[in-house]
CSV table of C-alpha atoms in Angstrom, one decimal:
chain,number,residue,atom,x,y,z
B,1,MET,CA,51.2,-1.8,-28.6
B,2,ARG,CA,49.0,0.2,-30.2
B,3,GLU,CA,46.9,-2.5,-31.3
B,4,SER,CA,46.7,-4.0,-27.8
B,5,ARG,CA,46.3,-0.6,-26.5
B,6,THR,CA,43.3,-0.2,-29.4
B,7,SER,CA,41.9,-3.8,-28.5
B,8,PHE,CA,42.0,-2.7,-24.2
B,9,LEU,CA,39.3,0.3,-25.5
B,10,LYS,CA,37.2,-2.0,-27.7
B,11,TRP,CA,36.6,-4.1,-24.4
B,12,CYS,CA,36.1,-1.8,-22.7
B,13,GLY,CA,33.6,-0.6,-24.1
B,14,VAL,CA,35.6,3.4,-25.0
B,15,ALA,CA,34.3,5.3,-28.6
B,16,LEU,CA,37.5,5.5,-30.0
B,17,LEU,CA,36.3,8.7,-31.8
B,18,LEU,CA,36.0,10.4,-28.9
B,19,PRO,CA,38.2,12.1,-26.3
B,20,LEU,CA,38.5,10.1,-23.4
B,21,THR,CA,37.8,12.1,-21.0
B,22,ALA,CA,34.2,13.4,-23.5
B,23,VAL,CA,33.3,9.8,-22.8
B,24,ALA,CA,33.3,9.7,-19.0
B,25,GLN,CA,31.3,12.3,-18.7
B,26,PRO,CA,27.3,11.3,-18.0
B,27,LYS,CA,25.1,12.0,-20.0
B,28,THR,CA,22.8,15.2,-19.0
B,29,ASP,CA,18.7,14.9,-19.2
B,30,ALA,CA,17.4,17.5,-21.1
B,31,ASN,CA,14.2,17.3,-19.6
B,32,GLN,CA,16.9,17.6,-15.8
B,33,VAL,CA,17.9,21.0,-17.4
B,34,LYS,CA,15.1,22.9,-18.2
B,35,PHE,CA,12.5,21.2,-15.8
B,36,PRO,CA,14.7,21.0,-11.7
B,37,LYS,CA,12.7,20.9,-9.8
B,38,GLN,CA,10.0,18.8,-11.3
B,39,PHE,CA,13.1,15.7,-12.5
B,40,GLU,CA,14.3,15.9,-8.4
B,41,THR,CA,11.5,15.2,-6.7
B,42,TRP,CA,10.3,12.5,-9.9
B,43,ALA,CA,13.3,11.0,-8.6
B,44,ALA,CA,12.3,11.2,-5.5
B,45,THR,CA,10.1,8.6,-5.4
B,46,GLN,CA,12.9,6.5,-4.8
B,47,THR,CA,12.7,7.2,-1.2
B,48,GLN,CA,9.3,5.0,-0.9
B,49,SER,CA,11.0,2.4,-1.0
B,50,GLU,CA,8.7,0.2,1.5
B,51,SER,CA,6.0,-2.7,0.3
B,52,GLU,CA,3.9,-4.9,2.7
B,53,ASP,CA,2.8,-8.1,1.7
B,54,MET,CA,-0.7,-8.0,0.9
B,55,LEU,CA,-0.6,-11.3,0.8
B,56,ALA,CA,0.1,-12.0,4.5
B,57,HIS,CA,-1.9,-9.2,5.5
B,58,TYR,CA,-5.4,-10.5,4.2
B,59,PRO,CA,-4.7,-14.9,3.7
B,60,ALA,CA,-8.5,-15.2,2.9
B,61,SER,CA,-7.6,-13.5,-0.7
B,62,ILE,CA,-4.9,-16.4,-1.5
B,63,ILE,CA,-8.6,-18.5,-1.6
B,64,LEU,CA,-10.6,-16.6,-3.4
B,65,TRP,CA,-7.4,-16.0,-6.5
B,66,ALA,CA,-6.4,-19.3,-6.6
B,67,GLY,CA,-5.9,-19.9,-9.8
B,68,SER,CA,-4.3,-16.8,-11.0
B,69,SER,CA,-1.1,-15.4,-10.2
B,70,PHE,CA,-2.5,-13.4,-8.4
B,71,ALA,CA,-2.8,-15.3,-5.7
B,72,LYS,CA,0.9,-15.6,-5.9
B,73,GLU,CA,1.9,-12.6,-4.8
B,74,TYR,CA,0.7,-9.3,-4.2
B,75,ARG,CA,2.6,-6.3,-2.8
B,76,SER,CA,1.0,-3.0,-1.6
B,77,PRO,CA,3.2,-0.5,-4.4
B,78,ARG,CA,6.0,1.8,-4.3
B,79,GLY,CA,6.9,5.0,-5.0
B,80,HIS,CA,7.3,5.2,-9.5
B,81,GLN,CA,11.5,4.5,-9.4
B,82,PHE,CA,10.2,1.1,-8.5
B,83,ALA,CA,7.3,0.5,-11.5
B,84,VAL,CA,10.5,-1.7,-13.2
B,85,ALA,CA,12.0,-3.7,-11.1
B,86,ASP,CA,8.7,-4.5,-9.2
B,87,VAL,CA,6.8,-6.4,-12.3
B,88,SER,CA,10.4,-7.6,-13.4
B,89,ARG,CA,10.9,-9.5,-9.6
B,90,THR,CA,7.9,-10.5,-8.7
B,91,LEU,CA,6.0,-14.3,-9.3
B,92,ARG,CA,3.2,-12.8,-11.2
B,93,THR,CA,5.8,-12.8,-14.1
B,94,GLY,CA,7.0,-16.0,-13.6
B,95,THR,CA,9.8,-17.2,-15.8
B,96,ALA,CA,11.7,-18.2,-19.1
B,97,VAL,CA,9.3,-19.3,-22.1
B,98,PRO,CA,10.4,-22.0,-23.7
B,99,ALA,CA,11.1,-20.9,-27.6
B,100,GLY,CA,8.5,-21.0,-29.5
B,101,GLU,CA,5.7,-21.6,-26.8
B,102,LYS,CA,3.0,-18.4,-25.5
B,103,GLY,CA,3.9,-17.0,-22.2
B,104,LEU,CA,2.2,-13.8,-19.7
B,105,SER,CA,1.9,-11.1,-23.1
B,106,ALA,CA,3.6,-8.1,-23.0
B,107,SER,CA,1.3,-6.1,-22.5
B,108,CYS,CA,1.9,-6.0,-19.2
B,109,TRP,CA,4.4,-3.6,-19.2
B,110,THR,CA,1.8,-1.1,-20.2
B,111,CYS,CA,2.4,1.2,-17.0
B,112,LYS,CA,4.8,1.0,-15.9
B,113,THR,CA,7.9,2.7,-19.2
B,114,PRO,CA,7.4,4.9,-21.6
B,115,ASP,CA,9.1,2.6,-23.5
B,116,ALA,CA,6.0,0.4,-24.4
B,117,PRO,CA,4.4,3.4,-25.5
B,118,ARG,CA,7.4,3.5,-28.3
B,119,LEU,CA,7.4,-0.2,-28.2
B,120,MET,CA,3.7,0.0,-29.7
B,121,LYS,CA,4.2,2.5,-32.6
B,122,GLU,CA,7.8,-0.1,-33.7
B,123,MET,CA,5.2,-3.5,-33.6
B,124,GLY,CA,2.3,-2.2,-33.2
B,125,VAL,CA,-0.1,-2.4,-30.5
B,126,GLU,CA,-1.3,-6.7,-31.0
B,127,GLY,CA,2.5,-6.6,-32.0
B,128,PHE,CA,3.2,-6.5,-28.6
B,129,SER,CA,0.4,-7.5,-27.3
B,130,ASP,CA,1.0,-10.5,-28.9
B,131,ALA,CA,5.3,-10.1,-27.3
B,132,ASN,CA,5.7,-12.8,-24.5
B,133,PHE,CA,6.5,-10.1,-20.9
B,134,VAL,CA,10.2,-11.4,-20.3
B,135,ASP,CA,10.4,-11.1,-24.1
B,136,LEU,CA,10.4,-7.5,-24.2
B,137,GLY,CA,12.6,-6.9,-21.0
B,138,GLN,CA,16.3,-6.2,-23.2
B,139,GLU,CA,13.6,-2.9,-24.0
B,140,ILE,CA,13.1,-1.3,-21.2
B,141,LYS,CA,14.9,1.6,-20.7
B,142,SER,CA,13.6,3.7,-18.5
B,143,VAL,CA,10.9,4.0,-15.5
B,144,VAL,CA,7.8,6.2,-15.8
B,145,TYR,CA,8.7,8.5,-16.7
B,146,CYS,CA,7.7,12.8,-18.2
B,147,SER,CA,7.1,11.5,-21.4
B,148,ASP,CA,4.0,9.6,-19.9
B,149,CYS,CA,2.7,12.2,-19.6
B,150,HIS,CA,3.9,15.0,-21.1
B,151,ILE,CA,5.4,15.3,-24.7
B,152,ASP,CA,8.3,15.2,-24.1
B,153,GLY,CA,10.3,18.0,-23.5
B,154,SER,CA,7.7,20.3,-22.7
B,155,ALA,CA,5.0,20.9,-19.9
B,156,LYS,CA,2.2,20.1,-22.4
B,157,LEU,CA,-0.5,16.8,-21.5
B,158,ALA,CA,-0.2,14.2,-23.6
B,159,LEU,CA,-1.8,10.2,-23.1
B,160,PRO,CA,0.5,8.1,-24.8
B,161,ARG,CA,-1.4,4.5,-24.4
B,162,PRO,CA,-3.9,3.3,-26.6
B,163,HIS,CA,-5.7,2.7,-25.6
B,164,ALA,CA,-6.2,5.3,-22.4
B,165,GLN,CA,-7.3,7.8,-25.3
B,166,ASP,CA,-9.7,5.0,-26.6
B,167,ALA,CA,-11.3,4.7,-23.2
B,168,MET,CA,-11.8,8.4,-23.0
B,169,ALA,CA,-13.1,8.3,-26.1
B,170,LYS,CA,-16.0,6.1,-25.7
B,171,VAL,CA,-17.3,7.9,-22.6
B,172,HIS,CA,-17.3,10.2,-24.7
B,173,LEU,CA,-14.2,12.6,-23.1
B,174,PRO,CA,-11.6,13.0,-25.2
B,175,PHE,CA,-8.1,14.3,-23.8
B,176,GLU,CA,-8.1,17.2,-26.5
B,177,LYS,CA,-11.5,18.3,-25.6
B,178,GLN,CA,-11.2,18.5,-21.5
B,179,SER,CA,-9.7,21.9,-19.9
B,180,SER,CA,-6.2,21.6,-18.2
B,181,ALA,CA,-7.4,20.4,-14.4
B,182,MET,CA,-9.2,17.2,-16.3
B,183,GLN,CA,-6.5,16.8,-18.9
B,184,GLY,CA,-3.8,16.5,-16.3
B,185,ALA,CA,-6.6,13.4,-14.6
B,186,GLN,CA,-6.3,11.6,-17.5
B,187,THR,CA,-2.8,11.6,-18.2
B,188,CYS,CA,-2.9,9.4,-13.9
B,189,GLY,CA,-6.0,7.3,-15.5
B,190,GLN,CA,-4.4,6.1,-18.7
B,191,CYS,CA,-3.2,3.6,-15.5
B,192,HIS,CA,-5.2,3.9,-12.6
B,193,VAL,CA,-7.8,2.2,-14.2
B,194,THR,CA,-9.3,-0.5,-14.4
B,195,TYR,CA,-8.3,-3.1,-17.4
B,196,TYR,CA,-8.4,-6.2,-18.9
B,197,PHE,CA,-6.7,-7.8,-22.0
B,198,GLN,CA,-8.8,-8.2,-24.8
B,199,PRO,CA,-8.2,-11.9,-26.1
B,200,GLU,CA,-9.4,-11.9,-29.6
B,201,ARG,CA,-6.9,-9.2,-30.3
B,202,LYS,CA,-3.7,-10.8,-28.7
B,203,ASN,CA,-4.6,-9.7,-25.6
B,204,LYS,CA,-4.3,-6.2,-25.7
B,205,VAL,CA,-5.0,-4.0,-23.3
B,206,ASN,CA,-8.6,-2.9,-23.4
B,207,ILE,CA,-10.4,-0.6,-20.6
B,208,PRO,CA,-14.0,-2.1,-20.2
B,209,TRP,CA,-16.1,1.0,-20.5
B,210,ILE,CA,-18.6,0.2,-23.7
B,211,PHE,CA,-21.4,0.7,-20.9
B,212,GLY,CA,-19.3,3.6,-18.5
B,213,ASN,CA,-17.0,2.7,-15.7
B,214,THR,CA,-18.7,1.7,-13.1
B,215,ALA,CA,-18.9,-2.0,-12.2
B,216,ASP,CA,-22.9,-1.9,-12.6
B,217,ASP,CA,-22.0,-1.0,-16.5
B,218,ILE,CA,-18.4,-3.1,-15.9
B,219,GLU,CA,-19.2,-6.1,-14.9
B,220,LYS,CA,-22.5,-6.0,-18.0
B,221,TYR,CA,-20.3,-5.3,-20.5
B,222,TYR,CA,-18.5,-8.7,-19.5
B,223,ASP,CA,-21.6,-10.6,-18.7
B,224,THR,CA,-22.9,-9.6,-22.1
B,225,ARG,CA,-19.1,-11.2,-24.3
B,226,ARG,CA,-19.5,-13.7,-21.7
B,227,PHE,CA,-15.9,-12.8,-20.6
B,228,TYR,CA,-14.0,-14.1,-17.8
B,229,GLU,CA,-9.9,-14.0,-16.7
B,230,TRP,CA,-10.3,-17.8,-15.1
B,231,ILE,CA,-11.9,-20.4,-13.9
B,232,HIS,CA,-11.9,-21.0,-10.7
B,233,PRO,CA,-10.5,-24.5,-9.3
B,234,ILE,CA,-11.9,-25.4,-6.7
B,235,SER,CA,-15.6,-23.7,-7.0
B,236,LYS,CA,-15.3,-23.0,-10.7
B,237,THR,CA,-16.4,-19.9,-10.9
B,238,PRO,CA,-15.8,-17.7,-14.0
B,239,ILE,CA,-13.9,-15.3,-12.4
B,240,LEU,CA,-13.8,-11.2,-12.9
B,241,LYS,CA,-10.7,-9.6,-11.7
B,242,ALA,CA,-10.8,-5.7,-11.0
B,243,ARG,CA,-7.3,-3.5,-11.0
B,244,HIS,CA,-7.0,-0.7,-9.3
B,245,PRO,CA,-9.7,1.5,-10.2
B,246,GLU,CA,-8.6,4.4,-9.2
B,247,PHE,CA,-10.3,6.4,-11.6
B,248,GLU,CA,-13.3,5.3,-11.3
B,249,HIS,CA,-13.5,6.2,-8.3
B,250,TRP,CA,-12.3,9.3,-8.6
B,251,SER,CA,-14.6,10.0,-11.0
B,252,ARG,CA,-17.9,10.3,-8.6
B,253,SER,CA,-16.9,11.5,-6.4
B,254,LYS,CA,-17.2,14.0,-3.9
B,255,HIS,CA,-13.9,15.7,-5.4
B,256,ALA,CA,-14.4,15.5,-9.0
B,257,GLU,CA,-17.6,16.8,-8.4
B,258,VAL,CA,-15.3,20.4,-7.5
B,259,ASN,CA,-13.2,19.5,-9.4
B,260,VAL,CA,-10.3,18.3,-7.3
B,261,THR,CA,-8.1,16.0,-9.4
B,262,CYS,CA,-5.5,13.6,-8.3
B,263,VAL,CA,-3.1,16.6,-9.0
B,264,THR,CA,-3.9,18.6,-6.8
B,265,CYS,CA,-3.8,15.7,-4.0
B,266,HIS,CA,-1.3,13.9,-4.8
B,267,MET,CA,1.1,16.7,-7.5
B,268,PRO,CA,0.3,20.3,-5.4
B,269,ALA,CA,2.1,22.6,-6.1
B,270,ALA,CA,5.3,24.0,-3.9
B,271,THR,CA,7.6,26.7,-4.4
B,272,ASP,CA,12.0,26.9,-5.1
B,273,ALA,CA,14.3,28.2,-3.6
B,274,LYS,CA,14.6,31.8,-5.3
B,275,GLY,CA,10.3,31.6,-5.1
B,276,ASN,CA,9.1,29.8,-8.9
B,277,GLU,CA,6.2,27.6,-9.3
B,278,TYR,CA,6.5,23.9,-9.5
B,279,THR,CA,4.2,20.8,-9.6
B,280,ASP,CA,5.9,18.4,-6.7
B,281,HIS,CA,6.9,14.8,-9.0
B,282,GLN,CA,7.0,13.5,-6.2
B,283,VAL,CA,4.0,11.6,-6.0
B,284,GLY,CA,2.6,10.0,-2.9
B,285,ASN,CA,-0.1,11.1,0.2
B,286,SER,CA,-1.4,14.3,-0.1
B,287,LEU,CA,-1.4,14.2,4.1
B,288,GLN,CA,2.3,15.2,4.0
B,289,HIS,CA,1.6,17.7,2.3
B,290,PHE,CA,-2.0,19.5,3.7
B,291,ASP,CA,-1.2,23.0,4.2
B,292,SER,CA,-0.4,22.7,0.1
B,293,ALA,CA,-3.3,19.9,-1.1
B,294,CYS,CA,-6.0,20.0,0.8
B,295,ALA,CA,-6.2,23.1,3.6
B,296,GLY,CA,-8.1,25.0,1.0
B,297,CYS,CA,-11.4,22.3,1.8
B,298,HIS,CA,-10.5,20.6,4.9
B,299,GLU,CA,-9.3,23.0,8.3
B,300,SER,CA,-8.5,21.0,10.6
B,301,GLN,CA,-5.1,18.2,9.6
B,302,ALA,CA,-6.6,16.2,12.8
B,303,GLU,CA,-9.9,16.2,11.7
B,304,LEU,CA,-8.7,15.3,8.6
B,305,THR,CA,-7.5,12.3,9.9
B,306,SER,CA,-9.3,11.1,12.0
B,307,THR,CA,-11.8,10.8,9.1
B,308,LEU,CA,-10.0,9.0,6.8
B,309,ASP,CA,-9.0,6.6,9.4
B,310,LYS,CA,-12.5,5.9,10.2
B,311,HIS,CA,-14.1,5.1,6.2
B,312,LYS,CA,-11.0,3.2,6.4
B,313,LYS,CA,-11.4,0.9,10.1
B,314,ASP,CA,-15.4,0.0,8.1
B,315,ILE,CA,-14.0,-0.6,4.7
B,316,ASP,CA,-11.6,-3.5,5.3
B,317,ALA,CA,-14.5,-4.7,8.3
B,318,LYS,CA,-16.5,-5.0,5.8
B,319,ALA,CA,-14.2,-6.5,3.4
B,320,ARG,CA,-12.8,-9.3,5.8
B,321,LYS,CA,-16.7,-10.0,5.8
B,322,VAL,CA,-17.1,-10.7,2.1
B,323,GLU,CA,-14.0,-12.4,2.5
B,324,ASP,CA,-15.3,-15.1,4.4
B,325,LEU,CA,-17.9,-14.8,3.0
B,326,LEU,CA,-17.0,-15.8,-0.1
B,327,VAL,CA,-14.6,-18.0,0.7
B,328,LYS,CA,-17.0,-20.0,2.7
B,329,ALA,CA,-19.7,-20.1,-0.6
B,330,HIS,CA,-16.4,-21.4,-3.2
B,331,TYR,CA,-16.2,-24.0,-0.6
B,332,GLU,CA,-20.3,-25.0,-0.8
B,333,ALA,CA,-19.7,-25.2,-4.2
B,334,LYS,CA,-17.2,-27.6,-4.2
B,335,ALA,CA,-18.6,-29.8,-1.8
B,336,ALA,CA,-22.1,-29.4,-4.4
B,337,TRP,CA,-19.9,-30.4,-7.2
B,338,ASP,CA,-18.2,-33.4,-5.6
B,339,ALA,CA,-21.7,-34.4,-5.0
B,340,GLY,CA,-23.2,-34.3,-8.0
B,341,ALA,CA,-24.3,-31.2,-8.9
B,342,THR,CA,-25.5,-29.6,-12.8
B,343,TRP,CA,-24.7,-26.7,-14.3
B,344,PRO,CA,-28.8,-25.9,-13.8
B,345,MET,CA,-28.9,-26.1,-10.6
B,346,MET,CA,-25.7,-24.1,-9.8
B,347,ASN,CA,-25.7,-21.4,-12.4
B,348,ASP,CA,-27.4,-18.8,-10.0
B,349,ALA,CA,-25.3,-19.5,-7.6
B,350,ILE,CA,-21.8,-19.2,-9.6
B,351,MET,CA,-23.1,-15.9,-10.7
B,352,GLY,CA,-23.5,-14.8,-6.5
B,353,ILE,CA,-20.1,-15.5,-6.5
B,354,ARG,CA,-18.8,-14.7,-9.2
B,355,HIS,CA,-21.2,-11.0,-8.8
B,356,ALA,CA,-20.3,-10.5,-5.2
B,357,GLN,CA,-16.5,-11.4,-5.7
B,358,TRP,CA,-16.3,-9.0,-8.3
B,359,ARG,CA,-17.6,-6.1,-6.0
B,360,TRP,CA,-15.0,-7.4,-3.3
B,361,ASP,CA,-11.8,-6.3,-5.7
B,362,PHE,CA,-13.4,-3.1,-7.0
B,363,ALA,CA,-14.0,-1.4,-4.2
B,364,MET,CA,-10.5,-3.7,-2.5
B,365,ALA,CA,-8.0,-3.2,-5.6
B,366,SER,CA,-8.6,0.4,-6.2
B,367,HIS,CA,-5.2,2.6,-3.8
B,368,GLY,CA,-6.6,5.4,-1.8
B,369,LEU,CA,-10.9,4.4,-2.1
B,370,TYR,CA,-10.9,5.3,1.6
B,371,ALA,CA,-10.3,8.6,0.8
B,372,HIS,CA,-11.2,8.9,-3.1
B,373,ASN,CA,-15.0,7.4,-2.9
B,374,PRO,CA,-15.8,5.5,1.0
B,375,GLN,CA,-19.2,5.9,0.4
B,376,GLU,CA,-19.1,4.1,-3.3
B,377,GLY,CA,-17.2,1.3,-1.2
B,378,HIS,CA,-19.3,0.8,1.0
B,379,ALA,CA,-22.1,0.5,-1.7
B,380,LEU,CA,-20.4,-2.2,-3.3
B,381,LEU,CA,-19.2,-4.1,0.1
B,382,ASP,CA,-22.8,-3.9,0.6
B,383,LYS,CA,-23.4,-5.3,-2.2
B,384,ALA,CA,-21.1,-8.2,-2.7
B,385,ILE,CA,-22.6,-9.5,1.5
B,386,GLU,CA,-26.2,-9.3,-0.4
B,387,GLN,CA,-24.8,-10.9,-4.0
B,388,VAL,CA,-23.3,-14.0,-1.8
B,389,THR,CA,-26.1,-14.7,1.7
B,390,ASP,CA,-27.9,-15.5,-1.5
B,391,ALA,CA,-25.3,-17.7,-4.3
B,392,ARG,CA,-25.0,-19.3,-0.8
B,393,ASN,CA,-28.6,-19.9,-0.1
B,394,VAL,CA,-28.8,-21.2,-3.1
B,395,LEU,CA,-25.6,-23.8,-2.6
B,396,LYS,CA,-27.5,-24.5,0.6
B,397,PHE,CA,-31.1,-25.9,-1.5
B,398,VAL,CA,-28.3,-27.9,-3.4
B,399,ALA,CA,-27.4,-29.8,-2.0
B,400,GLY,CA,-29.9,-30.7,0.8
B,401,HIS,CA,-31.2,-31.8,-2.3
B,402,ILE,CA,-28.7,-33.7,-3.5
B,403,GLY,CA,-27.7,-35.0,-0.8
B,404,ALA,CA,-24.0,-32.6,-0.6
B,405,SER,CA,-21.4,-33.8,2.3
B,406,GLU,CA,-20.9,-31.0,5.1
B,407,PRO,CA,-18.3,-28.1,3.5
B,408,GLN,CA,-14.6,-28.7,4.3
B,409,TYR,CA,-13.4,-25.0,5.7
B,410,PRO,CA,-9.6,-25.2,5.4
B,411,ASP,CA,-7.1,-23.5,7.3
B,412,ILE,CA,-6.3,-20.3,5.7
B,413,SER,CA,-5.8,-18.4,9.7
B,414,THR,CA,-1.6,-17.1,7.5
B,415,LYS,CA,-0.4,-17.0,3.6
B,416,GLU,CA,1.7,-20.1,4.2
B,417,ALA,CA,-1.6,-22.0,5.4
B,418,ALA,CA,-3.8,-21.2,2.7
B,419,HIS,CA,-1.1,-20.8,0.2
B,420,LYS,CA,-1.8,-24.8,1.2
B,421,ALA,CA,-5.2,-25.1,0.6
B,422,ILE,CA,-4.6,-24.1,-2.4
B,423,GLY,CA,-1.6,-26.5,-3.6
B,424,PHE,CA,1.2,-23.5,-3.9
B,425,VAL,CA,4.9,-24.3,-2.9
B,426,GLU,CA,6.0,-21.1,-2.9
B,427,SER,CA,9.5,-22.0,-2.1
B,428,ASP,CA,9.5,-23.6,-5.1
B,429,ALA,CA,8.6,-20.9,-7.3
B,430,GLN,CA,10.3,-18.1,-5.6
B,431,LYS,CA,13.6,-19.8,-6.4
B,432,ALA,CA,12.9,-20.7,-9.5
B,433,LYS,CA,12.1,-17.0,-10.1
B,434,ASP,CA,15.5,-15.8,-8.5
B,435,ALA,CA,17.4,-17.8,-10.9
B,436,PHE,CA,15.6,-16.4,-13.6
B,437,ILE,CA,16.4,-13.2,-12.0
B,438,LYS,CA,20.1,-13.9,-11.7
B,439,GLN,CA,20.2,-16.0,-15.3
B,440,GLU,CA,18.7,-13.0,-17.4
B,441,ILE,CA,17.6,-9.9,-15.4
B,442,GLU,CA,20.6,-9.2,-13.6
B,443,LYS,CA,22.7,-9.8,-16.7
B,444,HIS,CA,20.8,-9.0,-19.6
B,445,TRP,CA,18.2,-6.4,-18.6
B,446,ASP,CA,18.8,-2.9,-17.9
B,447,PRO,CA,19.9,-2.0,-14.2
B,448,ILE,CA,16.1,-0.1,-13.7
B,449,ALA,CA,14.6,-3.8,-13.4
B,450,SER,CA,17.4,-3.9,-10.3
B,451,THR,CA,16.5,-0.8,-9.0
B,452,GLY,CA,15.4,-1.0,-5.1
B,453,TYR,CA,16.7,-5.2,-4.8
């Protein structure tokens, strides 16, 4: 009987050296005890659960990103509590990879969890990035957490990701020499920043700031090293991809000039019931905290809201124009290639498409551009219009010279139509992903990979 009971307890996962009552008690997080309001508001990011299908809203993006995983699925971001679940379950990160084959780099975990810096220390930065994304899934136990921005157990700020440390050194803003306000911005900026996977360094994350962090400077870096993320299957353009360059846009903004940072607006000071001040860690829309985050500079919430709405409307309208021109340019390039065009004929046009799409992406991939730096957003899109228009004029000349047929522009009125145009069957990809989720993620990964689903 005793042996039977012992076997049963082992099967239940009970540690026999401890009393059953002790084992049953949940472990209390030390930071929750030491920083209760910060922890409570951090946990409240789970209420920020809404996410929009951006490809359904802007199907032209599917054509622009054809040949990349971004054309498969692209949704608006949710609260920090969903960071692991959303990257685990998106179509962009795929499914299991056969043993010995290379899949998506584990670098995709870099900004989703404090387990990433831990694994980099254990495996080495390039050992981590050289691993497959799915192969490290069982190692991921935490979403974005205190230790991503602080020395664990204290309020002191930290910058734990190597790519961020390297980037700040490139622009001569080393973390340890900054004010506390700028350090706060940099902790956000280690992830809310554009980057790429460095192919010659086993796909480790790298921030391309050798010449600076403007769109022009980064483009110069990419062009100098002849870097591209993929070759566009329609136009043969070597494409660049921007990824949420919030830090870059903010760093040149009016807010930055007066030392108003990400923390000021998105993590404003709050007061608990006892009158103690703390920083609100439910990172969200600053207008929800107008009195504490904005009223020091802006007199009227209604006026500020109206201004931001106008910025958004104007920039969105300009972005849709750029997208329309770029879609046409990709298919006009295809018509020229199909008619026998050569690279000497096409080079200027292809580079025009590359540079215009880069500026469109550098503007639109940035969450909150309308508030952070609308002036730069307009400048980027205006330049993109100029560049893609010049590219189309070259393509028109080439087409006339070689007798190319009229380009066949696809129906991209819906996400489904745009997916059909590039030959992507979403239902098949989703079926394979669902099977992977059921067989691997839900059985073997930590429950945080299912948060919100």
